[in-house]
PDB file of C-alpha atoms in Angstrom:
ATOM      1  CA  MET D   1      36.439  12.228  13.994  1.00  0.00           C
ATOM      2  CA  GLN D   2      33.206  11.244  15.792  1.00  0.00           C
ATOM      3  CA  HIS D   3      30.144  13.047  15.222  1.00  0.00           C
ATOM      4  CA  TYR D   4      27.552  13.273  18.034  1.00  0.00           C
ATOM      5  CA  PHE D   5      23.897  15.265  17.983  1.00  0.00           C
ATOM      6  CA  GLY D   6      23.666  17.019  21.779  1.00  0.00           C
ATOM      7  CA  LYS D   7      23.650  20.260  23.072  1.00  0.00           C
ATOM      8  CA  ILE D   8      25.788  23.071  23.960  1.00  0.00           C
ATOM      9  CA  VAL D   9      25.704  25.153  27.320  1.00  0.00           C
ATOM     10  CA  GLY D  10      28.338  27.588  27.538  1.00  0.00           C
ATOM     11  CA  ASP D  11      31.199  25.881  27.148  1.00  0.00           C
ATOM     12  CA  GLU D  12      30.089  22.538  27.975  1.00  0.00           C
ATOM     13  CA  ALA D  13      28.746  20.067  25.919  1.00  0.00           C
ATOM     14  CA  PHE D  14      26.196  17.498  26.832  1.00  0.00           C
ATOM     15  CA  LEU D  15      24.737  14.207  25.219  1.00  0.00           C
ATOM     16  CA  GLU D  16      22.358  11.954  25.358  1.00  0.00           C
ATOM     17  CA  GLU D  17      22.894   8.822  27.468  1.00  0.00           C
ATOM     18  CA  GLU D  18      22.985   6.096  24.640  1.00  0.00           C
ATOM     19  CA  ASP D  19      25.779   8.618  22.925  1.00  0.00           C
ATOM     20  CA  LEU D  20      27.810   8.500  26.250  1.00  0.00           C
ATOM     21  CA  ARG D  21      27.742   4.691  26.503  1.00  0.00           C
ATOM     22  CA  HIS D  22      29.427   4.694  23.046  1.00  0.00           C
ATOM     23  CA  LEU D  23      32.162   7.036  23.869  1.00  0.00           C
ATOM     24  CA  LYS D  24      32.770   4.875  26.832  1.00  0.00           C
ATOM     25  CA  VAL D  25      32.747   1.924  24.863  1.00  0.00           C
ATOM     26  CA  ARG D  26      35.281   3.655  22.650  1.00  0.00           C
ATOM     27  CA  ARG D  27      37.694   4.097  25.897  1.00  0.00           C
ATOM     28  CA  THR D  28      37.549   7.974  24.822  1.00  0.00           C
ATOM     29  CA  GLU D  29      40.979   9.537  26.174  1.00  0.00           C
ATOM     30  CA  ILE D  30      41.383  12.710  27.053  1.00  0.00           C
ATOM     31  CA  GLY D  31      42.416  15.092  24.253  1.00  0.00           C
ATOM     32  CA  GLU D  32      40.486  13.494  22.491  1.00  0.00           C
ATOM     33  CA  PRO D  33      38.322  16.082  19.198  1.00  0.00           C
ATOM     34  CA  ILE D  34      34.670  15.292  18.375  1.00  0.00           C
ATOM     35  CA  GLU D  35      32.389  16.949  16.507  1.00  0.00           C
ATOM     36  CA  ILE D  36      29.089  17.919  17.906  1.00  0.00           C
ATOM     37  CA  SER D  37      25.813  19.515  15.923  1.00  0.00           C
ATOM     38  CA  THR D  38      22.726  20.927  18.031  1.00  0.00           C
ATOM     39  CA  GLU D  39      19.193  20.751  16.933  1.00  0.00           C
ATOM     40  CA  ASP D  40      19.917  24.246  14.883  1.00  0.00           C
ATOM     41  CA  GLY D  41      21.910  22.654  12.924  1.00  0.00           C
ATOM     42  CA  LYS D  42      25.197  24.486  14.154  1.00  0.00           C
ATOM     43  CA  LEU D  43      28.223  22.541  14.276  1.00  0.00           C
ATOM     44  CA  TYR D  44      30.920  22.564  17.109  1.00  0.00           C
ATOM     45  CA  GLN D  45      34.304  21.552  17.516  1.00  0.00           C
ATOM     46  CA  CYS D  46      34.612  20.174  21.034  1.00  0.00           C
ATOM     47  CA  GLU D  47      37.428  18.289  23.231  1.00  0.00           C
ATOM     48  CA  ILE D  48      37.226  15.682  25.902  1.00  0.00           C
ATOM     49  CA  THR D  49      38.499  17.709  29.101  1.00  0.00           C
ATOM     50  CA  SER D  50      37.982  14.809  31.630  1.00  0.00           C
ATOM     51  CA  LEU D  51      36.357  11.269  31.898  1.00  0.00           C
ATOM     52  CA  SER D  52      35.113  11.080  35.369  1.00  0.00           C
ATOM     53  CA  PRO D  53      33.160  12.989  35.246  1.00  0.00           C
ATOM     54  CA  LEU D  54      32.862  13.049  31.928  1.00  0.00           C
ATOM     55  CA  ARG D  55      33.213  16.294  30.695  1.00  0.00           C
ATOM     56  CA  ILE D  56      32.952  17.875  26.700  1.00  0.00           C
ATOM     57  CA  THR D  57      34.667  21.461  26.203  1.00  0.00           C
ATOM     58  CA  VAL D  58      33.598  23.419  23.059  1.00  0.00           C
ATOM     59  CA  LYS D  59      36.413  24.655  21.440  1.00  0.00           C
ATOM     60  CA  GLU D  60      34.892  26.572  18.452  1.00  0.00           C
ATOM     61  CA  GLU D  61      31.876  26.786  16.499  1.00  0.00           C
ATOM     62  CA  VAL D  62      32.284  25.249  12.623  1.00  0.00           C
ATOM     63  CA  LYS D  63      31.239  26.608   9.534  1.00  0.00           C
ATOM     64  CA  ASN D  64      30.722  24.647   7.236  1.00  0.00           C
ATOM     65  CA  MET D  65      28.677  23.561   3.767  1.00  0.00           C
ATOM     66  CA  ARG D  66      27.522  20.452   4.497  1.00  0.00           C
ATOM     67  CA  GLU D  67      23.669  20.391   4.252  1.00  0.00           C
ATOM     68  CA  PRO D  68      22.147  21.091   0.285  1.00  0.00           C
ATOM     69  CA  ASP D  69      20.872  24.506  -0.219  1.00  0.00           C
ATOM     70  CA  ILE D  70      17.634  22.862  -0.808  1.00  0.00           C
ATOM     71  CA  LYS D  71      15.299  21.868   1.744  1.00  0.00           C
ATOM     72  CA  LEU D  72      13.133  17.928   0.703  1.00  0.00           C
ATOM     73  CA  THR D  73      10.497  16.287   2.486  1.00  0.00           C
ATOM     74  CA  LEU D  74      10.161  12.958   1.414  1.00  0.00           C
ATOM     75  CA  ALA D  75       6.761  11.412   1.779  1.00  0.00           C
ATOM     76  CA  PHE D  76       6.390   7.826   0.756  1.00  0.00           C
ATOM     77  CA  SER D  77       3.437   5.364   1.355  1.00  0.00           C
ATOM     78  CA  LEU D  78       4.315   2.781   3.730  1.00  0.00           C
ATOM     79  CA  LEU D  79       5.597  -0.533   1.874  1.00  0.00           C
ATOM     80  CA  LYS D  80       6.641  -4.020   3.422  1.00  0.00           C
ATOM     81  CA  SER D  81       9.461  -5.452   4.264  1.00  0.00           C
ATOM     82  CA  ASP D  82      12.600  -3.418   5.613  1.00  0.00           C
ATOM     83  CA  HIS D  83      12.254  -1.532   2.764  1.00  0.00           C
ATOM     84  CA  ASN D  84      10.833   1.945   4.496  1.00  0.00           C
ATOM     85  CA  GLU D  85      14.273   1.635   6.633  1.00  0.00           C
ATOM     86  CA  LEU D  86      16.110   0.923   3.652  1.00  0.00           C
ATOM     87  CA  ILE D  87      14.434   4.775   2.346  1.00  0.00           C
ATOM     88  CA  ILE D  88      15.004   6.401   5.390  1.00  0.00           C
ATOM     89  CA  GLN D  89      18.549   5.362   5.818  1.00  0.00           C
ATOM     90  CA  LYS D  90      19.555   5.987   2.286  1.00  0.00           C
ATOM     91  CA  ALA D  91      18.002   9.240   1.528  1.00  0.00           C
ATOM     92  CA  THR D  92      19.431  11.083   4.580  1.00  0.00           C
ATOM     93  CA  GLU D  93      22.927   9.620   3.323  1.00  0.00           C
ATOM     94  CA  ILE D  94      22.253  12.020   0.382  1.00  0.00           C
ATOM     95  CA  GLY D  95      20.603  15.041   2.022  1.00  0.00           C
ATOM     96  CA  ALA D  96      16.967  14.801   3.007  1.00  0.00           C
ATOM     97  CA  THR D  97      15.332  17.503   5.324  1.00  0.00           C
ATOM     98  CA  SER D  98      12.865  15.462   6.583  1.00  0.00           C
ATOM     99  CA  PHE D  99      10.381  12.248   6.041  1.00  0.00           C
ATOM    100  CA  ALA D 100       6.561  11.837   5.418  1.00  0.00           C
ATOM    101  CA  PRO D 101       5.476   8.392   5.846  1.00  0.00           C
ATOM    102  CA  PHE D 102       2.181   7.732   4.671  1.00  0.00           C
ATOM    103  CA  VAL D 103      -0.712   5.106   4.504  1.00  0.00           C
ATOM    104  CA  SER D 104      -2.276   5.340   0.744  1.00  0.00           C
ATOM    105  CA  GLU D 105      -5.462   3.561  -0.945  1.00  0.00           C
ATOM    106  CA  ARG D 106      -3.187   0.095  -2.281  1.00  0.00           C
ATOM    107  CA  SER D 107      -0.712   0.121   1.279  1.00  0.00           C
ATOM    108  CA  ILE D 108      -0.134  -3.256   2.297  1.00  0.00           C
ATOM    109  CA  VAL D 109       1.424  -2.068   5.543  1.00  0.00           C
ATOM    110  CA  ARG D 110      -1.333  -0.242   7.733  1.00  0.00           C
ATOM    111  CA  PRO D 111       0.112   0.624  10.998  1.00  0.00           C
ATOM    112  CA  GLU D 112      -2.954   1.620  13.846  1.00  0.00           C
ATOM    113  CA  GLY D 113      -2.726   4.996  14.970  1.00  0.00           C
ATOM    114  CA  LYS D 114      -0.303   7.939  14.371  1.00  0.00           C
ATOM    115  CA  GLU D 115       2.980   5.924  16.122  1.00  0.00           C
ATOM    116  CA  ASP D 116       4.277   2.967  16.431  1.00  0.00           C
ATOM    117  CA  ASN D 117       7.854   1.242  17.253  1.00  0.00           C
ATOM    118  CA  LYS D 118       8.082   0.812  13.542  1.00  0.00           C
ATOM    119  CA  LEU D 119       8.110   4.218  12.960  1.00  0.00           C
ATOM    120  CA  GLN D 120      10.542   4.853  16.317  1.00  0.00           C
ATOM    121  CA  ARG D 121      12.771   2.659  14.581  1.00  0.00           C
ATOM    122  CA  MET D 122      12.900   4.693  11.478  1.00  0.00           C
ATOM    123  CA  ARG D 123      13.829   7.692  13.389  1.00  0.00           C
ATOM    124  CA  LYS D 124      16.534   6.057  15.167  1.00  0.00           C
ATOM    125  CA  ILE D 125      17.894   5.151  11.324  1.00  0.00           C
ATOM    126  CA  ALA D 126      17.579   8.679  10.894  1.00  0.00           C
ATOM    127  CA  LYS D 127      19.625   9.463  13.500  1.00  0.00           C
ATOM    128  CA  GLU D 128      22.529   6.618  12.949  1.00  0.00           C
ATOM    129  CA  ALA D 129      22.571   7.404   9.045  1.00  0.00           C
ATOM    130  CA  ALA D 130      22.871  10.720   9.879  1.00  0.00           C
ATOM    131  CA  VAL D 131      25.421  10.489  12.488  1.00  0.00           C
ATOM    132  CA  GLN D 132      27.464   8.022  10.226  1.00  0.00           C
ATOM    133  CA  CYS D 133      27.482  10.666   7.257  1.00  0.00           C
ATOM    134  CA  ARG D 134      28.742  13.928   9.836  1.00  0.00           C
ATOM    135  CA  ARG D 135      25.148  15.359   9.124  1.00  0.00           C
ATOM    136  CA  ASN D 136      24.326  18.653  10.687  1.00  0.00           C
ATOM    137  CA  ILE D 137      21.017  17.755  11.168  1.00  0.00           C
ATOM    138  CA  ILE D 138      18.831  14.624  11.871  1.00  0.00           C
ATOM    139  CA  PRO D 139      15.896  14.286   9.392  1.00  0.00           C
ATOM    140  CA  ALA D 140      12.580  14.613  10.828  1.00  0.00           C
ATOM    141  CA  VAL D 141      10.340  11.155  10.369  1.00  0.00           C
ATOM    142  CA  LEU D 142       6.859  12.719  11.070  1.00  0.00           C
ATOM    143  CA  PRO D 143       4.126  10.515  12.335  1.00  0.00           C
ATOM    144  CA  TYR D 144       1.689   8.267  10.023  1.00  0.00           C
ATOM    145  CA  SER D 145      -0.630   9.984   7.916  1.00  0.00           C
ATOM    146  CA  SER D 146      -3.255   9.772   5.320  1.00  0.00           C
ATOM    147  CA  PHE D 147      -3.122  10.468   2.125  1.00  0.00           C
ATOM    148  CA  GLU D 148      -5.480  13.292   2.348  1.00  0.00           C
ATOM    149  CA  GLU D 149      -3.143  15.144   5.196  1.00  0.00           C
ATOM    150  CA  ILE D 150      -0.266  14.553   3.050  1.00  0.00           C
ATOM    151  CA  LEU D 151      -1.734  16.523  -0.364  1.00  0.00           C
ATOM    152  CA  ARG D 152      -2.368  19.583   2.496  1.00  0.00           C
ATOM    153  CA  LEU D 153       1.511  19.997   3.298  1.00  0.00           C
ATOM    154  CA  GLU D 154       2.801  23.134   1.934  1.00  0.00           C
ATOM    155  CA  ALA D 155       6.123  23.346  -0.144  1.00  0.00           C
ATOM    156  CA  SER D 156       7.643  25.713  -2.768  1.00  0.00           C
ATOM    157  CA  HIS D 157       7.066  22.852  -5.253  1.00  0.00           C
ATOM    158  CA  ARG D 158       4.782  20.078  -4.931  1.00  0.00           C
ATOM    159  CA  TYR D 159       6.151  16.856  -7.045  1.00  0.00           C
ATOM    160  CA  LEU D 160       3.823  13.319  -7.418  1.00  0.00           C
ATOM    161  CA  ALA D 161       6.074  10.761  -9.189  1.00  0.00           C
ATOM    162  CA  TYR D 162       3.549   9.279 -11.530  1.00  0.00           C
ATOM    163  CA  GLU D 163       3.866   5.739 -13.499  1.00  0.00           C
ATOM    164  CA  GLY D 164       1.574   6.814 -15.839  1.00  0.00           C
ATOM    165  CA  LEU D 165       4.078   9.110 -17.241  1.00  0.00           C
ATOM    166  CA  LEU D 166       7.019   6.668 -17.356  1.00  0.00           C
ATOM    167  CA  GLY D 167       9.211   7.891 -20.177  1.00  0.00           C
ATOM    168  CA  ASP D 168       7.432  11.261 -20.492  1.00  0.00           C
ATOM    169  CA  SER D 169       9.156  14.431 -21.619  1.00  0.00           C
ATOM    170  CA  LYS D 170       7.791  15.550 -18.042  1.00  0.00           C
ATOM    171  CA  SER D 171      10.713  14.198 -15.821  1.00  0.00           C
ATOM    172  CA  LEU D 172      11.881  15.329 -12.895  1.00  0.00           C
ATOM    173  CA  PHE D 173      15.645  15.426 -14.371  1.00  0.00           C
ATOM    174  CA  LYS D 174      14.031  18.372 -16.416  1.00  0.00           C
ATOM    175  CA  GLU D 175      11.973  20.240 -14.160  1.00  0.00           C
ATOM    176  CA  LEU D 176      15.163  20.590 -12.157  1.00  0.00           C
ATOM    177  CA  ASN D 177      15.663  23.569 -14.160  1.00  0.00           C
ATOM    178  CA  ASN D 178      12.757  25.272 -12.331  1.00  0.00           C
ATOM    179  CA  ILE D 179      14.134  24.795  -8.544  1.00  0.00           C
ATOM    180  CA  LYS D 180      16.194  26.942  -7.214  1.00  0.00           C
ATOM    181  CA  LYS D 181      18.440  27.226  -3.785  1.00  0.00           C
ATOM    182  CA  GLY D 182      16.469  27.774  -1.112  1.00  0.00           C
ATOM    183  CA  ASP D 183      13.561  25.896  -2.217  1.00  0.00           C
ATOM    184  CA  ASP D 184      11.560  23.409  -0.320  1.00  0.00           C
ATOM    185  CA  ILE D 185      10.434  20.317  -2.298  1.00  0.00           C
ATOM    186  CA  LEU D 186       7.828  17.859  -1.663  1.00  0.00           C
ATOM    187  CA  VAL D 187       7.692  14.707  -3.050  1.00  0.00           C
ATOM    188  CA  LEU D 188       5.369  11.960  -3.463  1.00  0.00           C
ATOM    189  CA  ILE D 189       6.184   8.296  -3.883  1.00  0.00           C
ATOM    190  CA  GLY D 190       3.326   5.719  -4.181  1.00  0.00           C
ATOM    191  CA  PRO D 191       3.532   2.326  -2.624  1.00  0.00           C
ATOM    192  CA  GLU D 192       3.961  -1.015  -4.263  1.00  0.00           C
ATOM    193  CA  GLY D 193       0.980  -1.418  -6.313  1.00  0.00           C
ATOM    194  CA  GLY D 194       0.938   2.577  -7.370  1.00  0.00           C
ATOM    195  CA  PHE D 195      -1.344   5.254  -6.924  1.00  0.00           C
ATOM    196  CA  SER D 196      -5.231   4.873  -6.986  1.00  0.00           C
ATOM    197  CA  ASP D 197      -7.108   6.803 -10.029  1.00  0.00           C
ATOM    198  CA  LYS D 198      -9.029   8.622  -7.206  1.00  0.00           C
ATOM    199  CA  GLU D 199      -5.591   9.620  -5.650  1.00  0.00           C
ATOM    200  CA  ILE D 200      -4.148  10.697  -9.187  1.00  0.00           C
ATOM    201  CA  LEU D 201      -7.252  13.072  -9.583  1.00  0.00           C
ATOM    202  CA  LYS D 202      -7.168  14.366  -5.652  1.00  0.00           C
ATOM    203  CA  ALA D 203      -3.162  15.096  -6.008  1.00  0.00           C
ATOM    204  CA  LYS D 204      -4.476  16.638  -9.346  1.00  0.00           C
ATOM    205  CA  GLU D 205      -6.954  18.800  -7.743  1.00  0.00           C
ATOM    206  CA  ALA D 206      -4.850  19.550  -4.690  1.00  0.00           C
ATOM    207  CA  GLY D 207      -1.799  20.855  -7.600  1.00  0.00           C
ATOM    208  CA  PHE D 208       0.437  18.561  -7.307  1.00  0.00           C
ATOM    209  CA  GLU D 209       2.879  18.297 -10.526  1.00  0.00           C
ATOM    210  CA  PHE D 210       3.031  15.155 -11.520  1.00  0.00           C
ATOM    211  CA  LEU D 211       6.749  13.709 -13.303  1.00  0.00           C
ATOM    212  CA  SER D 212       8.212  11.154 -14.727  1.00  0.00           C
ATOM    213  CA  LEU D 213      11.630   9.539 -12.862  1.00  0.00           C
ATOM    214  CA  GLY D 214      12.661   8.296 -16.252  1.00  0.00           C
ATOM    215  CA  ARG D 215      12.279   5.162 -18.590  1.00  0.00           C
ATOM    216  CA  SER D 216      12.119   2.599 -16.267  1.00  0.00           C
ATOM    217  CA  MET D 217       9.456   1.151 -13.939  1.00  0.00           C
ATOM    218  CA  LEU D 218      11.421   1.765 -11.086  1.00  0.00           C
ATOM    219  CA  ARG D 219      10.514  -0.125  -7.305  1.00  0.00           C
ATOM    220  CA  ALA D 220       8.879   2.304  -4.854  1.00  0.00           C
ATOM    221  CA  GLU D 221      12.108   2.200  -2.837  1.00  0.00           C
ATOM    222  CA  THR D 222      13.958   2.961  -6.010  1.00  0.00           C
ATOM    223  CA  ALA D 223      12.405   5.609  -6.639  1.00  0.00           C
ATOM    224  CA  ALA D 224      12.449   7.107  -3.452  1.00  0.00           C
ATOM    225  CA  ILE D 225      16.155   7.024  -3.450  1.00  0.00           C
ATOM    226  CA  TYR D 226      16.493   8.526  -7.143  1.00  0.00           C
ATOM    227  CA  ALA D 227      14.448  11.424  -6.606  1.00  0.00           C
ATOM    228  CA  THR D 228      16.094  12.551  -3.241  1.00  0.00           C
ATOM    229  CA  SER D 229      19.704  12.174  -5.366  1.00  0.00           C
ATOM    230  CA  LEU D 230      18.756  14.215  -8.684  1.00  0.00           C
ATOM    231  CA  ILE D 231      17.151  17.060  -6.035  1.00  0.00           C
ATOM    232  CA  VAL D 232      20.219  17.228  -3.471  1.00  0.00           C
ATOM    233  CA  ALA D 233      22.225  16.915  -6.375  1.00  0.00           C
ATOM    234  CA  LYS D 234      20.561  20.359  -7.811  1.00  0.00           C
ATOM    235  CA  GLY D 235      20.782  21.816  -4.237  1.00  0.00           C
ATOM    236  CA  GLU D 236      24.569  21.237  -4.241  1.00  0.00           C
ATOM    237  CA  GLU D 237      25.436  23.208  -7.729  1.00  0.00           C
TER     238      GLU D 237
END
């Protein structure tokens, strides 16, 4: 069944122009069922009841358990090439709630301003991945932040994946025992060269917990996807 994000007004559903074009390209037929999620995360079973003009009728609200019971904000330092897009795509598929891309001391990619075309591209990928996986929400991709701004974000648990603890017993896997349903988690992932000593000190002063992601030195994009997998799996217990 096709899945879309849209608005519900009374017994009628409305989609964005891009999604309407997609329906037409697919040669949609009257009576075809589709799913529509709204901004507040609700899911509706709908049906195509007219083609000219296109009309989508709401049949019923669907109760489901697709979203994990833990909210995860994945904050990652901007990376080279298409690695930022890979993080957005895969972490959305797994179940991340939002993304906070930031510029750190060792970041190679340094955008001008809070938003650019690459950020818009990341938001588009988040939506496409959410549609593909039939998520109830589209994860938010926040405007670019500085490292200092990221440190001010609030959460029930705030973690920094620190390569200096490689293989240490204080691992994210063990920390999962301290996470419970309903918690909101913030995880910081550094750039290709890791966090600087100055940033580590600032994060410590801001109250972040430092954790190892295992015994192997992971690439930044792999670390982001791995951390997301562990935390979301905890929320599905």
